[in-house]
mmCIF file of C-alpha atoms and ligand atoms in Angstrom:
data_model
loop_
_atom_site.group_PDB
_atom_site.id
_atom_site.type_symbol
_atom_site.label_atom_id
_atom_site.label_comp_id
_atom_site.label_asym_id
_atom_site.label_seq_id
_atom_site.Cartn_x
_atom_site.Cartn_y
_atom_site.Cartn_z
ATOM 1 C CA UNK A 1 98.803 93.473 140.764
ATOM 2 C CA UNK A 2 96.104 95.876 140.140
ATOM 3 C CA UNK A 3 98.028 98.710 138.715
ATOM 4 C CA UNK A 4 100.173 96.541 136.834
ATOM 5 C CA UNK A 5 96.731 95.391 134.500
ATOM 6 C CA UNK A 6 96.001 99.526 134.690
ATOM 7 C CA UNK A 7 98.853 100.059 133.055
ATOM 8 C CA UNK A 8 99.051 97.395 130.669
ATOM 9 C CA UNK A 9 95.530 98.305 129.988
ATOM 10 C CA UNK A 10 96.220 102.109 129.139
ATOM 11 C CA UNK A 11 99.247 100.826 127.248
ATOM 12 C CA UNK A 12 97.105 98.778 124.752
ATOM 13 C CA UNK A 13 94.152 101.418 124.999
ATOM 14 C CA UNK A 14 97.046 103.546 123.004
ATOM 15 C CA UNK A 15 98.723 101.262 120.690
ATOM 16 C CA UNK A 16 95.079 100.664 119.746
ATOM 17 C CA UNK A 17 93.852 104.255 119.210
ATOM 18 C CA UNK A 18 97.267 104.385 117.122
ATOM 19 C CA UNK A 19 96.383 101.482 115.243
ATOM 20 C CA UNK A 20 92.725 102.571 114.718
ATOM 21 C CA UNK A 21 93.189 103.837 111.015
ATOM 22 C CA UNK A 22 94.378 100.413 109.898
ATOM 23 C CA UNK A 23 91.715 98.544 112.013
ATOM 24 C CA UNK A 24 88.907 100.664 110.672
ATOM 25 C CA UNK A 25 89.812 99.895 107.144
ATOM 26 C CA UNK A 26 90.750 95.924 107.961
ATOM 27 C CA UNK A 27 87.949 94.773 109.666
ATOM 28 C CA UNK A 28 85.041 97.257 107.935
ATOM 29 C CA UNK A 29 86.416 95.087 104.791
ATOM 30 C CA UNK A 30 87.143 91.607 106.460
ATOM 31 C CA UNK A 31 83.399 91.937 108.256
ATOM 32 C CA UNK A 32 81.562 93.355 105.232
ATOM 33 C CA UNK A 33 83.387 90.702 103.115
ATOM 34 C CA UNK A 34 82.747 87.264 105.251
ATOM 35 C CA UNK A 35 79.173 88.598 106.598
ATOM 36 C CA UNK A 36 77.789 90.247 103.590
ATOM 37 C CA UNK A 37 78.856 86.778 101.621
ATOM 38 C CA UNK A 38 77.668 83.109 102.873
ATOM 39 C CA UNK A 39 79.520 81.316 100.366
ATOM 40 C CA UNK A 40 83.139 80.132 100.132
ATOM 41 C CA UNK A 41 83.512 80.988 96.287
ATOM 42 C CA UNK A 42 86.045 81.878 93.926
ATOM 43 C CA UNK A 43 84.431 85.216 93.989
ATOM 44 C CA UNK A 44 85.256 85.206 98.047
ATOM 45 C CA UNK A 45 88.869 84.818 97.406
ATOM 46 C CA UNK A 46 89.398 87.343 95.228
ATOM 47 C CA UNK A 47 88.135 89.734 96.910
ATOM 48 C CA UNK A 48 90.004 88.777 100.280
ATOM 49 C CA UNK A 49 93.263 88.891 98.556
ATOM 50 C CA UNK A 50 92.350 91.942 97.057
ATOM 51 C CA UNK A 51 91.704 93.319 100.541
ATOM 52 C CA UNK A 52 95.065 91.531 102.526
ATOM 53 C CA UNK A 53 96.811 93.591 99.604
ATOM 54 C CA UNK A 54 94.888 96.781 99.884
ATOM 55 C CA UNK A 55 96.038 96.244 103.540
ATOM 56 C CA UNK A 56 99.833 96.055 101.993
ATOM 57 C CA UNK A 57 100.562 92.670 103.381
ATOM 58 C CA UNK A 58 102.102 91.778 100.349
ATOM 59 C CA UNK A 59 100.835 89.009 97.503
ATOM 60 C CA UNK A 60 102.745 86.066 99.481
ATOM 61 C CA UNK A 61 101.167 86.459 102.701
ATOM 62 C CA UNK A 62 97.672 87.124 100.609
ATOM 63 C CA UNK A 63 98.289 84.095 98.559
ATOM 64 C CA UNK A 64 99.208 81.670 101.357
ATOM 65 C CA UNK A 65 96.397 82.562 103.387
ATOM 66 C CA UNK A 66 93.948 81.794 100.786
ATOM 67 C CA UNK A 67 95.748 78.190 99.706
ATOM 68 C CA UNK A 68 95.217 77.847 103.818
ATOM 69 C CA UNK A 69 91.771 78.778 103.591
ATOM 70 C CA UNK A 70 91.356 76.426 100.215
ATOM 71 C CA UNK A 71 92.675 73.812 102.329
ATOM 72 C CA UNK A 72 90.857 74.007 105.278
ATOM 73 C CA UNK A 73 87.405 73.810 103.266
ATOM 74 C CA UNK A 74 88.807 71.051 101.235
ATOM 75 C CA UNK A 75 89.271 69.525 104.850
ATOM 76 C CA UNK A 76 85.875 70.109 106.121
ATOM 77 C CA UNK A 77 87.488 72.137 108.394
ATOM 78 C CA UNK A 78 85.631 75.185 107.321
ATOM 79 C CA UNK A 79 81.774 75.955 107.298
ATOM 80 C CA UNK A 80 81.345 79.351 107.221
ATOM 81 C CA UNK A 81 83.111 82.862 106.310
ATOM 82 C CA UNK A 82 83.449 84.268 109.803
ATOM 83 C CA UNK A 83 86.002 81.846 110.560
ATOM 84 C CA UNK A 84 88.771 83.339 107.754
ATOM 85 C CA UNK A 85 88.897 85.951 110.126
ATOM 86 C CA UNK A 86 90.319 83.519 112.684
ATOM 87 C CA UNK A 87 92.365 82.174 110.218
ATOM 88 C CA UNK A 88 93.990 85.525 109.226
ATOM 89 C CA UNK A 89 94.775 86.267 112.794
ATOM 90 C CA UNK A 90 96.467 82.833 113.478
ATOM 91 C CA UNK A 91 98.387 83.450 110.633
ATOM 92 C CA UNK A 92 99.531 87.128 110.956
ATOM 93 C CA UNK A 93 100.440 86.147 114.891
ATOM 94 C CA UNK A 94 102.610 83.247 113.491
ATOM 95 C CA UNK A 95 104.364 85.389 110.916
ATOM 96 C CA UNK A 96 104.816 88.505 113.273
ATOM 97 C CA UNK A 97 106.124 86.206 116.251
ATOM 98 C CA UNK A 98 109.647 85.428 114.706
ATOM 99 C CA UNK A 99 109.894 89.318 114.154
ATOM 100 C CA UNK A 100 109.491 89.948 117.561
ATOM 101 C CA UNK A 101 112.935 89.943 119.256
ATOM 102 C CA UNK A 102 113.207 93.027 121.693
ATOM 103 C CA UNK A 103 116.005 94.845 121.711
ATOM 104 C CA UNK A 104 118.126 93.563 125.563
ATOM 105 C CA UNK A 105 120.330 96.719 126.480
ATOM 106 C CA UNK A 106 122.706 95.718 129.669
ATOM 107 C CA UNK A 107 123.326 97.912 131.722
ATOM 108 C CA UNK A 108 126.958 99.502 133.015
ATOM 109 C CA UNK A 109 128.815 99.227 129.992
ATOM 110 C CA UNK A 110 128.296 101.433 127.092
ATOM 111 C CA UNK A 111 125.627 100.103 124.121
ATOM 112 C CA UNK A 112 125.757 102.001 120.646
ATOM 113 C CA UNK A 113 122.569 102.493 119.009
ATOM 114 C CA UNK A 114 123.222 103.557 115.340
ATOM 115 C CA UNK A 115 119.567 105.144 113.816
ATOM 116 C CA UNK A 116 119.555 105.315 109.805
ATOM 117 C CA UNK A 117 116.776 105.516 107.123
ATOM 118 C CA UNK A 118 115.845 108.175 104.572
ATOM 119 C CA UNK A 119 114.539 111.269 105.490
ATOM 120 C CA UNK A 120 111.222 111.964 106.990
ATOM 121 C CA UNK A 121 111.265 108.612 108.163
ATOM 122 C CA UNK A 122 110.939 110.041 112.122
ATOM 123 C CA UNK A 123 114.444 108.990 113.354
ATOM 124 C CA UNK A 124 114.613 111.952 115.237
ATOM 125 C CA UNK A 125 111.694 111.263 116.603
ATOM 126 C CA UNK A 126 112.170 107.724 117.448
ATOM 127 C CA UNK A 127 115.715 108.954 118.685
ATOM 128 C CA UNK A 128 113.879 111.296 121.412
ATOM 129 C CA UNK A 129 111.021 108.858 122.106
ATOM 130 C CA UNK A 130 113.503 105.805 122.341
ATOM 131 C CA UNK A 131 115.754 107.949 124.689
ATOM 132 C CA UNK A 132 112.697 108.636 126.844
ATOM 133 C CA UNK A 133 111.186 105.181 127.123
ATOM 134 C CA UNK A 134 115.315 103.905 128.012
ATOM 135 C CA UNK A 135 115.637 106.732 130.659
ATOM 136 C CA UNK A 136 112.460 105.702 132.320
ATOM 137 C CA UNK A 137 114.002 101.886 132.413
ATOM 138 C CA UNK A 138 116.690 103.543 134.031
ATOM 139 C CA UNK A 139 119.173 103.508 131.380
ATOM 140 C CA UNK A 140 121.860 106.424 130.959
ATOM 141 C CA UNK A 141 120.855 108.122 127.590
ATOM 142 C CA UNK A 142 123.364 110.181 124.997
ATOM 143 C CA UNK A 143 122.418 111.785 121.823
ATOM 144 C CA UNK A 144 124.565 112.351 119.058
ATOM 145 C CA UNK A 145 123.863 114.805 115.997
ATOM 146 C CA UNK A 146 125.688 112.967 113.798
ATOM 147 C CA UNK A 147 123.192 114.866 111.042
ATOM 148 C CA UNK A 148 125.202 117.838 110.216
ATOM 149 C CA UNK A 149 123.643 118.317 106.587
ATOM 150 C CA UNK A 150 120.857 120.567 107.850
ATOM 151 C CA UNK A 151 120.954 123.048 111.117
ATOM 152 C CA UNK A 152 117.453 122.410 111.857
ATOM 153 C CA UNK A 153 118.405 118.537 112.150
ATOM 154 C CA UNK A 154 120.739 119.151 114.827
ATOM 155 C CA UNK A 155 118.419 121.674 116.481
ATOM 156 C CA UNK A 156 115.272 118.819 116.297
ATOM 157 C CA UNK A 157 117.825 116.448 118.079
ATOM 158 C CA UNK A 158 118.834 119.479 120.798
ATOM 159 C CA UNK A 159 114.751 120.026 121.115
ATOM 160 C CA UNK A 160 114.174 116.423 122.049
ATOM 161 C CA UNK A 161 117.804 115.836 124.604
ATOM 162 C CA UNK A 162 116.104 118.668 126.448
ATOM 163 C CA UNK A 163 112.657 117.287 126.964
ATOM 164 C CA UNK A 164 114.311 113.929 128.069
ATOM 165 C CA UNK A 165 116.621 115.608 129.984
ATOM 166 C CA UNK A 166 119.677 114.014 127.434
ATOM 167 C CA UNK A 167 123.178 115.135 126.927
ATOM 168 C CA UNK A 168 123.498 116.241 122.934
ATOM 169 C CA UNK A 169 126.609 115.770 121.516
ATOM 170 C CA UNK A 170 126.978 117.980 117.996
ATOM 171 C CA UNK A 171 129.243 119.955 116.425
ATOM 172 C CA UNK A 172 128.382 122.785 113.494
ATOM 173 C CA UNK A 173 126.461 122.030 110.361
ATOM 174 C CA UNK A 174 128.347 120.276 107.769
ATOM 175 C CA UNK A 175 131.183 119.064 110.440
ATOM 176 C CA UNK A 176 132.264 115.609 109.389
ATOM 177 C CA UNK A 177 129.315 113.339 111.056
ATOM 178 C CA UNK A 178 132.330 110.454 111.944
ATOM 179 C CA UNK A 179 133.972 113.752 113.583
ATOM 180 C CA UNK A 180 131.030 114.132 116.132
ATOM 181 C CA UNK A 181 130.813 110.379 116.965
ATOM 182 C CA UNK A 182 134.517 110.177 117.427
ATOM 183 C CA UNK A 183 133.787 112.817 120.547
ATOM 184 C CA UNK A 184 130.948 110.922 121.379
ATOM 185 C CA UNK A 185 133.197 107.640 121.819
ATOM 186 C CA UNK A 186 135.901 109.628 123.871
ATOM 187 C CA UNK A 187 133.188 110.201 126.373
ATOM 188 C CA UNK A 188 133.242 106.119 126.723
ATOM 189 C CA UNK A 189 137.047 106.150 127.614
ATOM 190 C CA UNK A 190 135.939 108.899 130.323
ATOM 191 C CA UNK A 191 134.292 106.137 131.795
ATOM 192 C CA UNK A 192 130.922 106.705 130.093
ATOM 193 C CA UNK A 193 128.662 103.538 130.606
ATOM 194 C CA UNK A 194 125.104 104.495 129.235
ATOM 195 C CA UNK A 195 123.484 103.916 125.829
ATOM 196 C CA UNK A 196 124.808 106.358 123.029
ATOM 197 C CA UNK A 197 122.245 106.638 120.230
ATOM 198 C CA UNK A 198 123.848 108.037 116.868
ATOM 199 C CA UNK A 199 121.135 110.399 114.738
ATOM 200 C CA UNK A 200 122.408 110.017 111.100
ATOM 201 C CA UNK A 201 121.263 111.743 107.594
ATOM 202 C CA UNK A 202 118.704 110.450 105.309
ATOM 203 C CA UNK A 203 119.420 112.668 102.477
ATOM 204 C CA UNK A 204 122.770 113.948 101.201
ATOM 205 C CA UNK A 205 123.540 115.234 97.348
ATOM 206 C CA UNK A 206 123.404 111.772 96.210
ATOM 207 C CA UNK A 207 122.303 108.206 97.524
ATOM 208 C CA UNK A 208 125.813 107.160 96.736
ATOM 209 C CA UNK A 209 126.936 109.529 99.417
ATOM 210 C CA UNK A 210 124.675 108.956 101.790
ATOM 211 C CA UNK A 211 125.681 104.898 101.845
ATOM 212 C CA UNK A 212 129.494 105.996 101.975
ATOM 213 C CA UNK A 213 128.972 108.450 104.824
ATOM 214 C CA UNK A 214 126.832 105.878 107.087
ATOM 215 C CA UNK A 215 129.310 103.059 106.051
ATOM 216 C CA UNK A 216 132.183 105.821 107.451
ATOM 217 C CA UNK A 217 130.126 105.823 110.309
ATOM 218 C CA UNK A 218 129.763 103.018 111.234
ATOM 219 C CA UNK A 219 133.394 102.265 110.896
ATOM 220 C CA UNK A 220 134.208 105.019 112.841
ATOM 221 C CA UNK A 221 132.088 103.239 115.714
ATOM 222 C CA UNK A 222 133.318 100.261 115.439
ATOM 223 C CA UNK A 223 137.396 101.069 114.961
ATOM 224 C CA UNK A 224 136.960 103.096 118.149
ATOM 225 C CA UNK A 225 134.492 100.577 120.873
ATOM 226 C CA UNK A 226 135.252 96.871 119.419
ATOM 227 C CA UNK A 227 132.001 95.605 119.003
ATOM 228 C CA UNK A 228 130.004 98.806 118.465
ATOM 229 C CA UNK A 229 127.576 99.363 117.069
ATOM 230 C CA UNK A 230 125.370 96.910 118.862
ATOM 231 C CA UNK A 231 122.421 98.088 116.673
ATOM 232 C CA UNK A 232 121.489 99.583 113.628
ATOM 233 C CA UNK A 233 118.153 100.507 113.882
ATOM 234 C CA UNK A 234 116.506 101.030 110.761
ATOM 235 C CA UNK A 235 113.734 103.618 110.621
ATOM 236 C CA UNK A 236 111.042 103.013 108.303
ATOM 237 C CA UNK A 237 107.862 105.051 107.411
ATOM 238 C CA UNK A 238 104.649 102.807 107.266
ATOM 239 C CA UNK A 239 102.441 105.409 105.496
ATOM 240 C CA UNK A 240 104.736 104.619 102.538
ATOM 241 C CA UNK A 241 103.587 101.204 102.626
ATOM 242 C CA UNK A 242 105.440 99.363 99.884
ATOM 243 C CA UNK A 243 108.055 101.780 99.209
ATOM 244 C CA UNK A 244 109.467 101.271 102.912
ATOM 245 C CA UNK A 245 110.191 97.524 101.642
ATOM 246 C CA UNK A 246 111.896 98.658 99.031
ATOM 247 C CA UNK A 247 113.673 101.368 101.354
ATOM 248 C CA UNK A 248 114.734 98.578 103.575
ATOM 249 C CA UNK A 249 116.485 96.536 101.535
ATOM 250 C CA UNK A 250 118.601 98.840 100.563
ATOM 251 C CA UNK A 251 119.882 100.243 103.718
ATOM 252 C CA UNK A 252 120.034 96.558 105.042
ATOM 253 C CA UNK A 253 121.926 95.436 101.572
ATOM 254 C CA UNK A 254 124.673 98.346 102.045
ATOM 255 C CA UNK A 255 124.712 99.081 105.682
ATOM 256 C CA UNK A 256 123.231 96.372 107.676
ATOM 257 C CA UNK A 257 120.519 97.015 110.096
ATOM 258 C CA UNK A 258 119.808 94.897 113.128
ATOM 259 C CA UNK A 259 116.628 96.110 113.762
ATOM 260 C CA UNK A 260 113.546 97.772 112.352
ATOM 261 C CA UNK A 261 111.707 100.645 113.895
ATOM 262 C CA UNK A 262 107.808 101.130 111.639
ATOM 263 C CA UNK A 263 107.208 104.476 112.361
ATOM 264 C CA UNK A 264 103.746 106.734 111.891
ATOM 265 C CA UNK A 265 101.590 103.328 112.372
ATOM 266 C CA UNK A 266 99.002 105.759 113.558
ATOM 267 C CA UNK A 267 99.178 107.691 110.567
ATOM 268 C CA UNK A 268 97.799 105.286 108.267
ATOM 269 C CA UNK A 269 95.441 102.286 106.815
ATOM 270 C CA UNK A 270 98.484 100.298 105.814
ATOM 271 C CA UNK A 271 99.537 99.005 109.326
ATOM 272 C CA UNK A 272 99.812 95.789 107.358
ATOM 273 C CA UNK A 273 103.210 96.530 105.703
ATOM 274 C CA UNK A 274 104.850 94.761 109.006
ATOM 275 C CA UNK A 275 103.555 91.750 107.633
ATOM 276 C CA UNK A 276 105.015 92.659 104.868
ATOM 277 C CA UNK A 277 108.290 93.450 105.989
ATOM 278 C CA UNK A 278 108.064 90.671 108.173
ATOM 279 C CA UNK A 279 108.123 87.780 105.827
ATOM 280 C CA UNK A 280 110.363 89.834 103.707
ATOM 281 C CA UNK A 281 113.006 91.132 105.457
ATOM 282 C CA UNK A 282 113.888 88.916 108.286
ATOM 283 C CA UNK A 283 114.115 91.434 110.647
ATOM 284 C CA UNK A 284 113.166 91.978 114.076
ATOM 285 C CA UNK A 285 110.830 94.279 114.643
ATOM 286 C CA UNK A 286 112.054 96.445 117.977
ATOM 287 C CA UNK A 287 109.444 99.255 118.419
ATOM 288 C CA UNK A 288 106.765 100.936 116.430
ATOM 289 C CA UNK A 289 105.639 104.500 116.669
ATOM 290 C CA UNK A 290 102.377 105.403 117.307
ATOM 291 C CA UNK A 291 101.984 108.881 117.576
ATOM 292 C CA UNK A 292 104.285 111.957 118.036
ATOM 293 C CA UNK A 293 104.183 112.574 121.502
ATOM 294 C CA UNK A 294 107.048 111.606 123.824
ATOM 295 C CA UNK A 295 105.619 107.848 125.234
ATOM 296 C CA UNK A 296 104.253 106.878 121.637
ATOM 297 C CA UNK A 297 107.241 104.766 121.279
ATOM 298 C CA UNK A 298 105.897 101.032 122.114
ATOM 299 C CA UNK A 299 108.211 97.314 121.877
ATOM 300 C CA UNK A 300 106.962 95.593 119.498
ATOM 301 C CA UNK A 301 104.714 92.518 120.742
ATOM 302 C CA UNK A 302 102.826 90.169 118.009
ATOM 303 C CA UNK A 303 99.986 89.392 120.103
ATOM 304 C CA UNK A 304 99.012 92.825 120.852
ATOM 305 C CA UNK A 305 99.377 94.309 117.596
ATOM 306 C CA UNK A 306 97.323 91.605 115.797
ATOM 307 C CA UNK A 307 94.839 91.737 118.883
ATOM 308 C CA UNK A 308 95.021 95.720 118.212
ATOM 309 C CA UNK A 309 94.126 95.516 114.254
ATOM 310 C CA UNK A 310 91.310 92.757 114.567
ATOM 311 C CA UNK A 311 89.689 93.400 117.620
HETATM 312 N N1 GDP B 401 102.031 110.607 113.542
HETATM 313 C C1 GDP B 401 103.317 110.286 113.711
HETATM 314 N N2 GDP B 401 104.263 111.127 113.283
HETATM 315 C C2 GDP B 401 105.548 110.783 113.451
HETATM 316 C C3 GDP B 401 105.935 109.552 114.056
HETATM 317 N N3 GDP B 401 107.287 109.511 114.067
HETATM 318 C C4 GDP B 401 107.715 110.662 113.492
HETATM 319 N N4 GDP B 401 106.686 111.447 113.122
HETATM 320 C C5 GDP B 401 106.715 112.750 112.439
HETATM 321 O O1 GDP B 401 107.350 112.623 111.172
HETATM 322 C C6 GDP B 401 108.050 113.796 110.827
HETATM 323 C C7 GDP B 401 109.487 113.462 110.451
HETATM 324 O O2 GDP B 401 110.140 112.960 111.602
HETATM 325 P P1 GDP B 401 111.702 113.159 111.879
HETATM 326 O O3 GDP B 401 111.983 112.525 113.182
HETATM 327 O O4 GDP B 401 112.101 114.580 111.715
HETATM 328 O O5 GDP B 401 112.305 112.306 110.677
HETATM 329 P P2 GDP B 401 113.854 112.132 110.225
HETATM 330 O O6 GDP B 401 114.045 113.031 109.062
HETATM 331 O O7 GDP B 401 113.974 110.701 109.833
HETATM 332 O O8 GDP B 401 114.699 112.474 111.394
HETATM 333 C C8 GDP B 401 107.934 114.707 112.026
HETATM 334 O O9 GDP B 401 106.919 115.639 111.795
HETATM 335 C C9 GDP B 401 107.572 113.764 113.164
HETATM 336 O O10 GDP B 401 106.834 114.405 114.191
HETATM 337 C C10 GDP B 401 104.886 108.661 114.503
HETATM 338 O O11 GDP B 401 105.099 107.545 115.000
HETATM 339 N N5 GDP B 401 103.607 109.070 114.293
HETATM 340 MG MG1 MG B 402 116.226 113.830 111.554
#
């Protein structure tokens, strides 16, 4: 039992150190805010919603929290400003709870993890870290370099199914992408029975493109293994904050996405766009990325990322 709370303990340690930029911001704000201030005024509020949107939570999550607060102090519930804190924490916890479905991969029959959003986003990345933390759960792991618009993309993806000791299946740059997932899939009626995860391009000439080839792709997949893909996972970049809302309702409008990976959460203040994307989205939230290195790759739990940011 002991080195089961040593681990859990290092494993929170990290997500926290990754989270620390959006903390530091949050709570300096939240503490200089409720401390600084004794009364509950109108002055209070606005600078509280100011803050939850600084924090790019978005204006419904700011404005429900303060009607909640109004509330509670029209109940009596409320005497002083150290308790919005409280509040705020019940309240992301609540929202980030329905967003937390981890991903269930069986295991001995083949699972097809499809990874799209625009470029930069760290699919790649996630790919590589994703394929590390399944290997260690003892999961079979493919790659596929289904990017073929730039060498270095396929390279990255070769870089990465060498570290985590991954087959890479590719072809040359500019190969039809459906092309290299159809020889992915004929490893499957070889008897292949791991997961497959499918790296895919975030930028092509045009956006129009882009859609067509990942809708291609994905009916590639499916034509070829019934059921397949199992996921979508869609990428996302949290240092752009609002503009990875906007990023992800596109890709879910046109492709469909099962999933949500927030990427680069150590990267920035605005840790707060999952709350964001949260009440937005209706997505499960399946991992977020903390770092670059190969075990910054975390599921996503509510608890511990709102214990993470406030604490
Ligand atoms: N700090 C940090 N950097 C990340 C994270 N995920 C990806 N990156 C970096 O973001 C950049 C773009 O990632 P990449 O995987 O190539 O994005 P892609 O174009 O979507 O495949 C790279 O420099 C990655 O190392 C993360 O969680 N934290
Ligand atoms: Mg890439």
């Amino acid at each position: 039992m002991k080195g089961i709370f040593i681990v859990n303990n290092s494993f929170f340690e990290k997500l926290k150190t990754g989270l620390a930029k959006t903390r530091n911001s949050l709570t300096k704000n939240l503490d200089n805010l409720v401390f600084g201030k004794k009364v509950l005024d109108r002055e209070l509020f606005e600078k509280l919603e100011e803050l939850l949107i600084t924090a790019d939570m978005g204006p419904q999550f700011a404005h429900d929290l303060i009607n909640d607060v109004k509330e509670r102090i029209g109940r009596h519930e409320l005497q002083n400003t150290a308790q919005i804190k409280k509040i705020l924490q019940e309240r992301m916890v609540g929202i980030l709870r329905q967003m937390e479905k981890p991903l269930t991969i069986p295991k001995g029959q083949p699972f097809v993890i499809m990874a799209i959003g625009v470029n930069g986003s760290g699919k790649t990345t996630t790919i590589g870290k994703l394929a590390n933390l399944l290997g260690s759960d003892g999961h079979e792991v493919m790659l596929v370099a289904a990017d073929t618009f730039r060498a270095a993309a396929i390279e990255q993806l070769e870089v990465w199914g060498n570290r985590v000791q991954a087959p890479v299946i590719k072809q040359k740059i500019n190969a039809d992408p459906a092309a290299v997932v159809f020889d992915a899939l004929a490893k499957v009626k070889t008897g292949y029975r791991g997961v497959i995860i499918i790296d895919t391009a975030g930028r092509l000439h045009t956006r129009v493109n882009l859609m067509e080839e990942l809708k291609k792709i994905r009916r590639v997949i499916g034509k070829d293994l019934p059921g397949a893909p199992h996921e979508i996972l869609l990428v996302l970049d949290a240092t752009t904050g609002q503009n990875a809302v906007i990023q992800a309702k596109i890709f879910k409008e046109e492709i469909g996405a099962s999933g949500i990976v927030l990427t680069k959460l150590d990267g920035t203040a605005k840790g707060g766009v999952v709350i964001r994307i949260a009440s937005e989205l209706a997505l499960p939230v399946r991992y977020i990325g903390v770092g670059e290195g190969l075990d910054d790759l975390r599921v996503f739990e509510s608890n511990d990322f709102v214990t993470a940011l406030l604490e």
